[in-house]
Short mmCIF file of N, CA and C in Angstrom, two decimals:
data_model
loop_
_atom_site.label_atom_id
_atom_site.label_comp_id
_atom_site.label_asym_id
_atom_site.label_seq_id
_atom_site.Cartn_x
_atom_site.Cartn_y
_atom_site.Cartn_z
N UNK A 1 -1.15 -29.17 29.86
CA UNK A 1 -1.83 -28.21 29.00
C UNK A 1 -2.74 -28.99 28.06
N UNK A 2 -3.78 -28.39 28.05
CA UNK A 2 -4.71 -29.42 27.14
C UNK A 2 -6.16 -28.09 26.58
N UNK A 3 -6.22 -28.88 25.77
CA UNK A 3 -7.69 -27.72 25.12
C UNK A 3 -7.41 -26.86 24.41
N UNK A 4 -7.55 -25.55 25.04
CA UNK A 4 -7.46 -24.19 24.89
C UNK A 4 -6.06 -23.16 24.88
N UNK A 5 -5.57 -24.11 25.77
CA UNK A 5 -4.22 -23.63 26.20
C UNK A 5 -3.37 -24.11 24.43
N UNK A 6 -3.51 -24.98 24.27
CA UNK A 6 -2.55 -26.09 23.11
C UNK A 6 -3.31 -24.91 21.86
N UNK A 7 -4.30 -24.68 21.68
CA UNK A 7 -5.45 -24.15 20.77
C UNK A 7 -4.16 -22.48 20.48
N UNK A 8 -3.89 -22.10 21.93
CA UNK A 8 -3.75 -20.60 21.91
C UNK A 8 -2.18 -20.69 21.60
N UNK A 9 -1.37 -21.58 21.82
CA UNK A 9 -0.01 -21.64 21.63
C UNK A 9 0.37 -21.69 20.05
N UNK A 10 -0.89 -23.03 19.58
CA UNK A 10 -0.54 -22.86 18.03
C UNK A 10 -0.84 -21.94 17.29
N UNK A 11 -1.81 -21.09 17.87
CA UNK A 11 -2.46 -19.54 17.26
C UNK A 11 -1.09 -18.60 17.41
N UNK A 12 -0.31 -18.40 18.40
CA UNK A 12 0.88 -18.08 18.83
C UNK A 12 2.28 -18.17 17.90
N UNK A 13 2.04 -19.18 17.57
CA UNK A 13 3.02 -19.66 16.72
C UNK A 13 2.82 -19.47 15.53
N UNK A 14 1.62 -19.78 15.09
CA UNK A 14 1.36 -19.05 13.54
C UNK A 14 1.56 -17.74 13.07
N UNK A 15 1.24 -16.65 14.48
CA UNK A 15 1.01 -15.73 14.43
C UNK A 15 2.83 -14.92 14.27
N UNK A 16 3.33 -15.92 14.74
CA UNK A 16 4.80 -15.60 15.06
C UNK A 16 5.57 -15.89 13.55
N UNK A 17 5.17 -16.77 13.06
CA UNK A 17 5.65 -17.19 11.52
C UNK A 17 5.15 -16.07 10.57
N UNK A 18 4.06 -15.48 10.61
CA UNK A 18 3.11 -14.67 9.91
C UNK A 18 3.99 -13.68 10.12
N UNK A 19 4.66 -12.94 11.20
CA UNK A 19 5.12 -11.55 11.29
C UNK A 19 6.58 -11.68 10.95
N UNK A 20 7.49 -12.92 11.31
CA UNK A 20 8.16 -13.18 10.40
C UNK A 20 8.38 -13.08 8.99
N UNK A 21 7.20 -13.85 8.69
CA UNK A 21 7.39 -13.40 6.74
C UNK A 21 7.45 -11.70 6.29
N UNK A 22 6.64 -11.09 7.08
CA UNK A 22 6.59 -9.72 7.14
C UNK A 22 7.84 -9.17 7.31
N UNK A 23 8.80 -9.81 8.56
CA UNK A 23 9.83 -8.97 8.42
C UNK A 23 10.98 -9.06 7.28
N UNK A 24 10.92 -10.56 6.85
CA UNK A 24 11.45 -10.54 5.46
C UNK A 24 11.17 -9.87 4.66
N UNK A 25 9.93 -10.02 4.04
CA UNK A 25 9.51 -8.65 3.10
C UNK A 25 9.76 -7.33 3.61
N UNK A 26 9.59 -7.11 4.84
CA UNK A 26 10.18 -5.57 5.14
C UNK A 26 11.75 -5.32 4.28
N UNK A 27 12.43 -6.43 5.02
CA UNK A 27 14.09 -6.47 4.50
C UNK A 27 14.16 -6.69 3.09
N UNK A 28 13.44 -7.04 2.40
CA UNK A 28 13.90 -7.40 0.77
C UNK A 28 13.30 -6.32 0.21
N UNK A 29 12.53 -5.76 0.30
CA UNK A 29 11.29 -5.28 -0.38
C UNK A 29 12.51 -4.07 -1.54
N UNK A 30 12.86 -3.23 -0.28
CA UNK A 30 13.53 -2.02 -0.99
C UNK A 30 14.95 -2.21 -1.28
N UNK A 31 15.08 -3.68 -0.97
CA UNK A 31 16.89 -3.84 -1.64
C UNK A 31 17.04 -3.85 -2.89
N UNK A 32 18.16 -3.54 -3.42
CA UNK A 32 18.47 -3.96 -4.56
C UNK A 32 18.58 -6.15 -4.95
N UNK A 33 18.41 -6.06 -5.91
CA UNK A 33 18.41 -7.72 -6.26
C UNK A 33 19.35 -8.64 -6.10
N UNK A 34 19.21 -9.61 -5.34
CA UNK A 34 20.64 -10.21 -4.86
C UNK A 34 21.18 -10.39 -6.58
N UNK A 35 22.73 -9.98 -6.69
CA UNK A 35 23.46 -11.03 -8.24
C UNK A 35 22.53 -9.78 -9.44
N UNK A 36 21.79 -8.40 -8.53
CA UNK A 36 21.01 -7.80 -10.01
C UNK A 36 22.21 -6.60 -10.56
N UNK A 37 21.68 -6.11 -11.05
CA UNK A 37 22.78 -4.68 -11.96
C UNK A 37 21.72 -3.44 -11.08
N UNK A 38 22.62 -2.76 -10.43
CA UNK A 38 21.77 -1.49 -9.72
C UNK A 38 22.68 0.11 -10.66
N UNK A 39 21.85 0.91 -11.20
CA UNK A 39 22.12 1.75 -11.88
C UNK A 39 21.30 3.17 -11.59
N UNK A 40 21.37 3.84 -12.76
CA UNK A 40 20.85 5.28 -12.14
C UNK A 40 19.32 5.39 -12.74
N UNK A 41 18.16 5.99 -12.50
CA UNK A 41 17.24 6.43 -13.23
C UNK A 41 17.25 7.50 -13.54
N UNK A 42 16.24 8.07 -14.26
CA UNK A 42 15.90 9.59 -14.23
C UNK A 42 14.65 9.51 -14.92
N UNK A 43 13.36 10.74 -13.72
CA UNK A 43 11.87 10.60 -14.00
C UNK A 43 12.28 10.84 -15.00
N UNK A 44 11.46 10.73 -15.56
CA UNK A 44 11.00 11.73 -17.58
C UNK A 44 9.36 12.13 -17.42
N UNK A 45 8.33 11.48 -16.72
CA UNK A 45 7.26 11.49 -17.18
C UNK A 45 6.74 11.64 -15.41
N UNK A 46 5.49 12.07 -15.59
CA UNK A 46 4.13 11.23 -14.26
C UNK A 46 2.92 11.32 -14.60
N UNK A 47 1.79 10.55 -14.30
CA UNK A 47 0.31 10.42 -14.60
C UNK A 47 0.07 10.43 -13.21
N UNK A 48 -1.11 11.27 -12.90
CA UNK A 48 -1.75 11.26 -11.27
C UNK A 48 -3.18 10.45 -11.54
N UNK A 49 -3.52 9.91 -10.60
CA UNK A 49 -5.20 9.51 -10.48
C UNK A 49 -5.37 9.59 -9.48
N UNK A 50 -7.17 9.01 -8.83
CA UNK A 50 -6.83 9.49 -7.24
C UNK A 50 -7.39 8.16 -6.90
N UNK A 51 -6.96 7.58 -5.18
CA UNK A 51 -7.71 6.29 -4.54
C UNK A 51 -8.47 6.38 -4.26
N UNK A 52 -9.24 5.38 -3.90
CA UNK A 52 -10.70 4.75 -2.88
C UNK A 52 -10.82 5.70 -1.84
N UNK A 53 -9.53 6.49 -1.28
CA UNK A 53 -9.55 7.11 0.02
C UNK A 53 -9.66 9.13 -0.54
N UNK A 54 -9.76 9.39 -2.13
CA UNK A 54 -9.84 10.11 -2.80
C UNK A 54 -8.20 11.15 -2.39
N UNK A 55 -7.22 10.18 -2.03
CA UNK A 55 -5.22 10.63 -2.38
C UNK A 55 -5.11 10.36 -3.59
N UNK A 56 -4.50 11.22 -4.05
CA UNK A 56 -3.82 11.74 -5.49
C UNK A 56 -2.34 10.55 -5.27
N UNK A 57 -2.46 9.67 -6.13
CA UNK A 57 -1.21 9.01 -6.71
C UNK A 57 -0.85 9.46 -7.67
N UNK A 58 0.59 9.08 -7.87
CA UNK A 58 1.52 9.15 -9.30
C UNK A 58 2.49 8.12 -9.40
N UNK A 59 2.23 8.00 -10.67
CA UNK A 59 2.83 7.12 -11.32
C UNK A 59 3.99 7.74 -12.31
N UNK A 60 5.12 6.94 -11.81
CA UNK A 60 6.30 7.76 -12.87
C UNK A 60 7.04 6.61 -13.92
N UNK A 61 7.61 7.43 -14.85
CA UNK A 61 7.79 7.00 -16.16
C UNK A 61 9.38 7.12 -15.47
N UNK A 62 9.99 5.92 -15.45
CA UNK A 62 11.77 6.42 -15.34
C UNK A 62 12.26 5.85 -16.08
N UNK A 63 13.58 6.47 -16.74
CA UNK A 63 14.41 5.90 -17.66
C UNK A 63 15.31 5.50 -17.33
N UNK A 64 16.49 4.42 -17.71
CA UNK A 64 17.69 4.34 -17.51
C UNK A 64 18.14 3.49 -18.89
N UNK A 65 19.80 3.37 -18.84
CA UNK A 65 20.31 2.52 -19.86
C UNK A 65 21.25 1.30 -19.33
N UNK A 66 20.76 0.38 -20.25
CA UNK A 66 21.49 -0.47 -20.24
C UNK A 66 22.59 -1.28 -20.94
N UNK A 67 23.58 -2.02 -20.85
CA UNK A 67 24.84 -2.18 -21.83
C UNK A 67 24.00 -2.31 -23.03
N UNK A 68 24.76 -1.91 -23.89
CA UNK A 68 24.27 -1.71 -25.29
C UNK A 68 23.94 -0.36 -25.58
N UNK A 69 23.96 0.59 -24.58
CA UNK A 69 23.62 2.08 -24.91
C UNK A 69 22.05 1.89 -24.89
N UNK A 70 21.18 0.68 -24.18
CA UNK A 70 19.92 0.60 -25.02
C UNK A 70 19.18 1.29 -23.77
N UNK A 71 18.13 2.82 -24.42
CA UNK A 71 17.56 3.10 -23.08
C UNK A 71 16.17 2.12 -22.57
N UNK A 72 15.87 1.82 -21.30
CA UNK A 72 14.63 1.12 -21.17
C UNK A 72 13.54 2.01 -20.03
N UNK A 73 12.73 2.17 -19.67
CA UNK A 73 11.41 3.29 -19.21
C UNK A 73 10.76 2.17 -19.01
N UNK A 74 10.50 2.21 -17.14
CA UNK A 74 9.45 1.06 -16.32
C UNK A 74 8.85 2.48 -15.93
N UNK A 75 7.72 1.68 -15.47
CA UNK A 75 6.49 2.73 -14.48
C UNK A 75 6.69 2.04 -12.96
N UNK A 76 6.17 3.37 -12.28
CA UNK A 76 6.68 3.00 -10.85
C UNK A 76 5.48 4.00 -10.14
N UNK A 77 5.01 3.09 -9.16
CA UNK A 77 4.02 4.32 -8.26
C UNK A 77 4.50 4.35 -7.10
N UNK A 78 4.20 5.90 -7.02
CA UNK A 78 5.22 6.61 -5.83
C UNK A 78 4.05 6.16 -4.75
N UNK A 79 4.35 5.65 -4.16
CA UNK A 79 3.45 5.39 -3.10
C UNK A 79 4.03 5.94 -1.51
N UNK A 80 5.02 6.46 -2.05
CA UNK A 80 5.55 7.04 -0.17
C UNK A 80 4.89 8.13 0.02
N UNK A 81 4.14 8.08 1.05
CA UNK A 81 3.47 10.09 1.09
C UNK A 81 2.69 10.56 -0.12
N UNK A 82 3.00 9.93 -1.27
CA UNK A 82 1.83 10.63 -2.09
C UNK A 82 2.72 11.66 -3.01
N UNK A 83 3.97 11.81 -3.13
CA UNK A 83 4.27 12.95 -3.25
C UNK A 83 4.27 13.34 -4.57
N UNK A 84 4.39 14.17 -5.40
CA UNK A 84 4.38 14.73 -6.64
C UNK A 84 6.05 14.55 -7.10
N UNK A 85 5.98 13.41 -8.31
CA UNK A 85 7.47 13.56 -8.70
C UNK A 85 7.89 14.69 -9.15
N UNK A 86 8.99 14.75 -9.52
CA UNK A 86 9.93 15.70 -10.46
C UNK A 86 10.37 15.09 -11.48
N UNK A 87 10.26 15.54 -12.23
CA UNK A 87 10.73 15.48 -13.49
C UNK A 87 12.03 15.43 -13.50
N UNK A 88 13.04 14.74 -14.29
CA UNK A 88 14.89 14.83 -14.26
C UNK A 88 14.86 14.56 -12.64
N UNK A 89 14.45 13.80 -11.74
CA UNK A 89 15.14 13.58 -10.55
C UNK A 89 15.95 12.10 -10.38
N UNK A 90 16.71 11.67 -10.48
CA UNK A 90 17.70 10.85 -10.15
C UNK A 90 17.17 10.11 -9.18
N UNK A 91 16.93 8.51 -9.64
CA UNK A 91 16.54 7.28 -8.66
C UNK A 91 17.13 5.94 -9.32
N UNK A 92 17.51 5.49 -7.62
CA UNK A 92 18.36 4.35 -7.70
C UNK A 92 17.73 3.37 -8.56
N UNK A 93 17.93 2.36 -9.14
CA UNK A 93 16.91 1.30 -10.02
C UNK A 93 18.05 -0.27 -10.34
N UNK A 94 17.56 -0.77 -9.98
CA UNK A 94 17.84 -2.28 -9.97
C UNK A 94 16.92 -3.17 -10.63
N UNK A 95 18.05 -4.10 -11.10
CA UNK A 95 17.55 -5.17 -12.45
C UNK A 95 18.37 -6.36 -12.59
N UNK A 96 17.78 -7.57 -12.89
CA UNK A 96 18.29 -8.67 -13.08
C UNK A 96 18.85 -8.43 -14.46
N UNK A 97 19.90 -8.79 -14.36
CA UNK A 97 20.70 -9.04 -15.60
C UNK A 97 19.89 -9.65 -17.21
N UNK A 98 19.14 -9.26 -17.75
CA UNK A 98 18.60 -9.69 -18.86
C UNK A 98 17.47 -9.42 -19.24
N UNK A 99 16.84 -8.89 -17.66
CA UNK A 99 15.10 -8.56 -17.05
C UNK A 99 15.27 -6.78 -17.06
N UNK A 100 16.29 -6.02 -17.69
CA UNK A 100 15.38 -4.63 -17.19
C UNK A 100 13.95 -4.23 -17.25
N UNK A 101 13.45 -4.71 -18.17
CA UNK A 101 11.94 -4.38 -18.10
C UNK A 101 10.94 -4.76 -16.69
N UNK A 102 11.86 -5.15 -16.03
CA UNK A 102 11.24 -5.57 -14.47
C UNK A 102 12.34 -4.75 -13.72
N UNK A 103 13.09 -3.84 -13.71
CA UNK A 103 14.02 -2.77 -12.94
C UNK A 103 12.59 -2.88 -11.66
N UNK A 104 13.11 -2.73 -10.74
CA UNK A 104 12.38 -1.65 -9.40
C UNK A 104 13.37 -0.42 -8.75
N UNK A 105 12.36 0.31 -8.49
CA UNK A 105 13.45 1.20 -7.89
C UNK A 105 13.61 0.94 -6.53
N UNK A 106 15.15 1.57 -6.09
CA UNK A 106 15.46 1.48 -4.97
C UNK A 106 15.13 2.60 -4.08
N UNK A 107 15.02 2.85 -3.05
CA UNK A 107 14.65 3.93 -2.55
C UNK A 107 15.75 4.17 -1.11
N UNK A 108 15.99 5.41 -0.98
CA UNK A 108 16.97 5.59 -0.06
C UNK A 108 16.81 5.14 1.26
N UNK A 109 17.77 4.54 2.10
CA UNK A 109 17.67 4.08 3.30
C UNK A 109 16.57 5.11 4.30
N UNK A 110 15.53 4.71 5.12
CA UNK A 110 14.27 5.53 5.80
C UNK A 110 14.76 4.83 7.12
N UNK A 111 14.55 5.86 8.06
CA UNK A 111 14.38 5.57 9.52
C UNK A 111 13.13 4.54 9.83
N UNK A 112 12.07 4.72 9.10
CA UNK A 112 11.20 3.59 8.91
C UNK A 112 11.85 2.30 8.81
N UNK A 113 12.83 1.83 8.39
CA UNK A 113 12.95 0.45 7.79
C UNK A 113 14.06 0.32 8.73
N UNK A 114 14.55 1.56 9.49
CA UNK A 114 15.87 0.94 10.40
C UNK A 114 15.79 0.52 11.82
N UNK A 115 13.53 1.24 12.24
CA UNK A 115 13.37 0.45 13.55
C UNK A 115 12.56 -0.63 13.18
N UNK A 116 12.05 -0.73 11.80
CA UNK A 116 10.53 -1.29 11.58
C UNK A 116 10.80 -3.35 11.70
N UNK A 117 12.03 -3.11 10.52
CA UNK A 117 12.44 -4.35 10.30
C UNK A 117 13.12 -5.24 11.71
N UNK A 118 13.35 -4.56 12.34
CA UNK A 118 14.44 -4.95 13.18
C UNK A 118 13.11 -5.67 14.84
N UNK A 119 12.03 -4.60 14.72
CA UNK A 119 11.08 -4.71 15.51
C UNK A 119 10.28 -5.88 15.39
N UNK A 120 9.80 -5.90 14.20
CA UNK A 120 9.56 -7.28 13.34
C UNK A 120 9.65 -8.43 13.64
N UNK A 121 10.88 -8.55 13.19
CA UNK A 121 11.83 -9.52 13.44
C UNK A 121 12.40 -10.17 15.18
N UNK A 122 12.19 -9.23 15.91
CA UNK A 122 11.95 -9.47 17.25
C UNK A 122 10.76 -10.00 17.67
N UNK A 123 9.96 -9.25 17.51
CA UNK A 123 8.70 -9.71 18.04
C UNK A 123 8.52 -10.96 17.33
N UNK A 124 8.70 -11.38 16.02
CA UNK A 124 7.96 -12.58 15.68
C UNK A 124 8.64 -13.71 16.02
N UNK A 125 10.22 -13.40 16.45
CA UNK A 125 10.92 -14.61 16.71
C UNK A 125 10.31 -15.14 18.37
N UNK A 126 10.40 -14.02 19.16
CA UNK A 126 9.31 -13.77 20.61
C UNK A 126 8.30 -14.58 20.67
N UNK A 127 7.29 -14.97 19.48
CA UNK A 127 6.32 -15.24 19.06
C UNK A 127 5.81 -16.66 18.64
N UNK A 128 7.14 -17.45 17.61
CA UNK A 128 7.30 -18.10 17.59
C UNK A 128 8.06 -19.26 18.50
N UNK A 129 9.04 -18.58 19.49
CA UNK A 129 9.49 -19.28 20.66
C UNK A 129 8.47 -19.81 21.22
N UNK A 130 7.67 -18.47 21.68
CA UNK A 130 6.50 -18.70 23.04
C UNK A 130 5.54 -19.76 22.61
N UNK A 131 5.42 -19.61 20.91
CA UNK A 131 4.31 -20.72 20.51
C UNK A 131 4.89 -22.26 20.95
N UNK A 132 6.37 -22.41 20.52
CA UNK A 132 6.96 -23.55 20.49
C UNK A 132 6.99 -24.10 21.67
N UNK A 133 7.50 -23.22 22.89
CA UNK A 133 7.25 -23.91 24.34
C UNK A 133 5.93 -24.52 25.08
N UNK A 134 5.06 -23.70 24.59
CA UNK A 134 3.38 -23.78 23.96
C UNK A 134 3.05 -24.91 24.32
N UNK A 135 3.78 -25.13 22.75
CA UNK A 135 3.08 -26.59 22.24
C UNK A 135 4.10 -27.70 22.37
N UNK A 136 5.16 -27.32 22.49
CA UNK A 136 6.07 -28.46 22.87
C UNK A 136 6.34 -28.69 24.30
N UNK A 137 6.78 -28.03 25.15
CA UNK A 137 6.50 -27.89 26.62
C UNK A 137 6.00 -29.19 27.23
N UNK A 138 4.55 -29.06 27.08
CA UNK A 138 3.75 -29.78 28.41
C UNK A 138 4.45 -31.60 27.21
N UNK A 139 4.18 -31.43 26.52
CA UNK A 139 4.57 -32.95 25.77
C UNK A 139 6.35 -33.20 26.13
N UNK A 140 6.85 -32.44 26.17
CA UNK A 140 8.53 -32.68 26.37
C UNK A 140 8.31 -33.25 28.74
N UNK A 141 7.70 -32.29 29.03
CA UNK A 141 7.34 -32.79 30.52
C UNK A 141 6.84 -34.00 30.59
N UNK A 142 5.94 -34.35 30.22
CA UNK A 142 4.85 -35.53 29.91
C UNK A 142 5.83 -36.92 29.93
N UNK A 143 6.74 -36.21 28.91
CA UNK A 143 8.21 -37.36 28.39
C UNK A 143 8.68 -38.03 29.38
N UNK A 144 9.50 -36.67 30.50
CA UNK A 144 9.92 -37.00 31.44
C UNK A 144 9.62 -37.53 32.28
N UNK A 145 8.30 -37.01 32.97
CA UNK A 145 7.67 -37.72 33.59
C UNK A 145 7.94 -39.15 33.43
N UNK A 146 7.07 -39.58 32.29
CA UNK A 146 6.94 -41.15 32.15
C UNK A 146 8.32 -41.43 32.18
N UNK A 147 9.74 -41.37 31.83
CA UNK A 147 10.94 -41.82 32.36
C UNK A 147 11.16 -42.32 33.75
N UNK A 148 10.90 -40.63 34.41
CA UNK A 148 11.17 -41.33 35.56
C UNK A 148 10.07 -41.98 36.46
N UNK A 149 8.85 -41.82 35.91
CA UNK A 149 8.67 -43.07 36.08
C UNK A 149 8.99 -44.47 36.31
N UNK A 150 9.14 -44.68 35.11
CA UNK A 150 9.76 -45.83 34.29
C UNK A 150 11.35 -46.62 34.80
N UNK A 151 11.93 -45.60 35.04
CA UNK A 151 13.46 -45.68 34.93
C UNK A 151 14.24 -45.45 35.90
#
């Protein structure tokens, strides 16, 4: 293998690392924080504006408390569907121990994330193999060769 072939394996392989990282972020994104404090929210507030694509976002005001009785209110944009919060609706919210002012919310387990991640994660491992035989392959042959050659 030489040229183009070596050219397309390492494109292969990058490409395979690249969808990898993706499927990590798929998997972390909506967990709660490894070692964080996961607790309850509740909206209180929303502000709408609209995108580049002229969809109506919202942005919600949620509250929760933390030891000390102390309440703390992050902003969060609903970005699933677009949908119009509610007011008093109950959402999961996770926080590093000392950091609530960085809470994210959690969002309930989606059929999205139970083929998406998993698909991901296949294909890029697929991806990264094929690159590796790729590019390691004809040089691991090459090896042999000259052995027995040699030997």
């Amino acid at each position: 293998m030489r040229g183009p072939d070596v050219v397309q394996s390492w494109m292969v392989l990058v490409v395979g690392v690249i969808f990898l990282g993706v499927a990590v972020g798929l998997h972390h994104q909506d967990r709660p924080y490894d070692n964080g404090v996961t607790t309850n929210g509740t909206v209180t507030a929303f502000t709408s504006s609209t995108d580049s694509s002229n969809r109506i976002r919202y942005e919600r005001a949620i509250s929760f408390t933390v030891p000390g009785n102390r309440s703390v209110t992050i902003r969060d944009v609903e970005g699933r569907g677009y949908r119009q919060p509610v007011v008093g609706e109950k959402v999961d919210i996770s926080y590093r121990a000392g950091e609530p002012g960085e809470a994210k919310v959690v969002p309930p387990p989606s059929a999205y994330q139970a083929w998406m991640t998993p698909l991901f994660a296949a294909l890029s491992l697929g991806l990264v193999l094929t690159g590796l035989i790729g590019v390691l392959g004809p040089a691991l042959r090459r090896r042999a060769a000259r052995r027995a050659a040699h030997g």
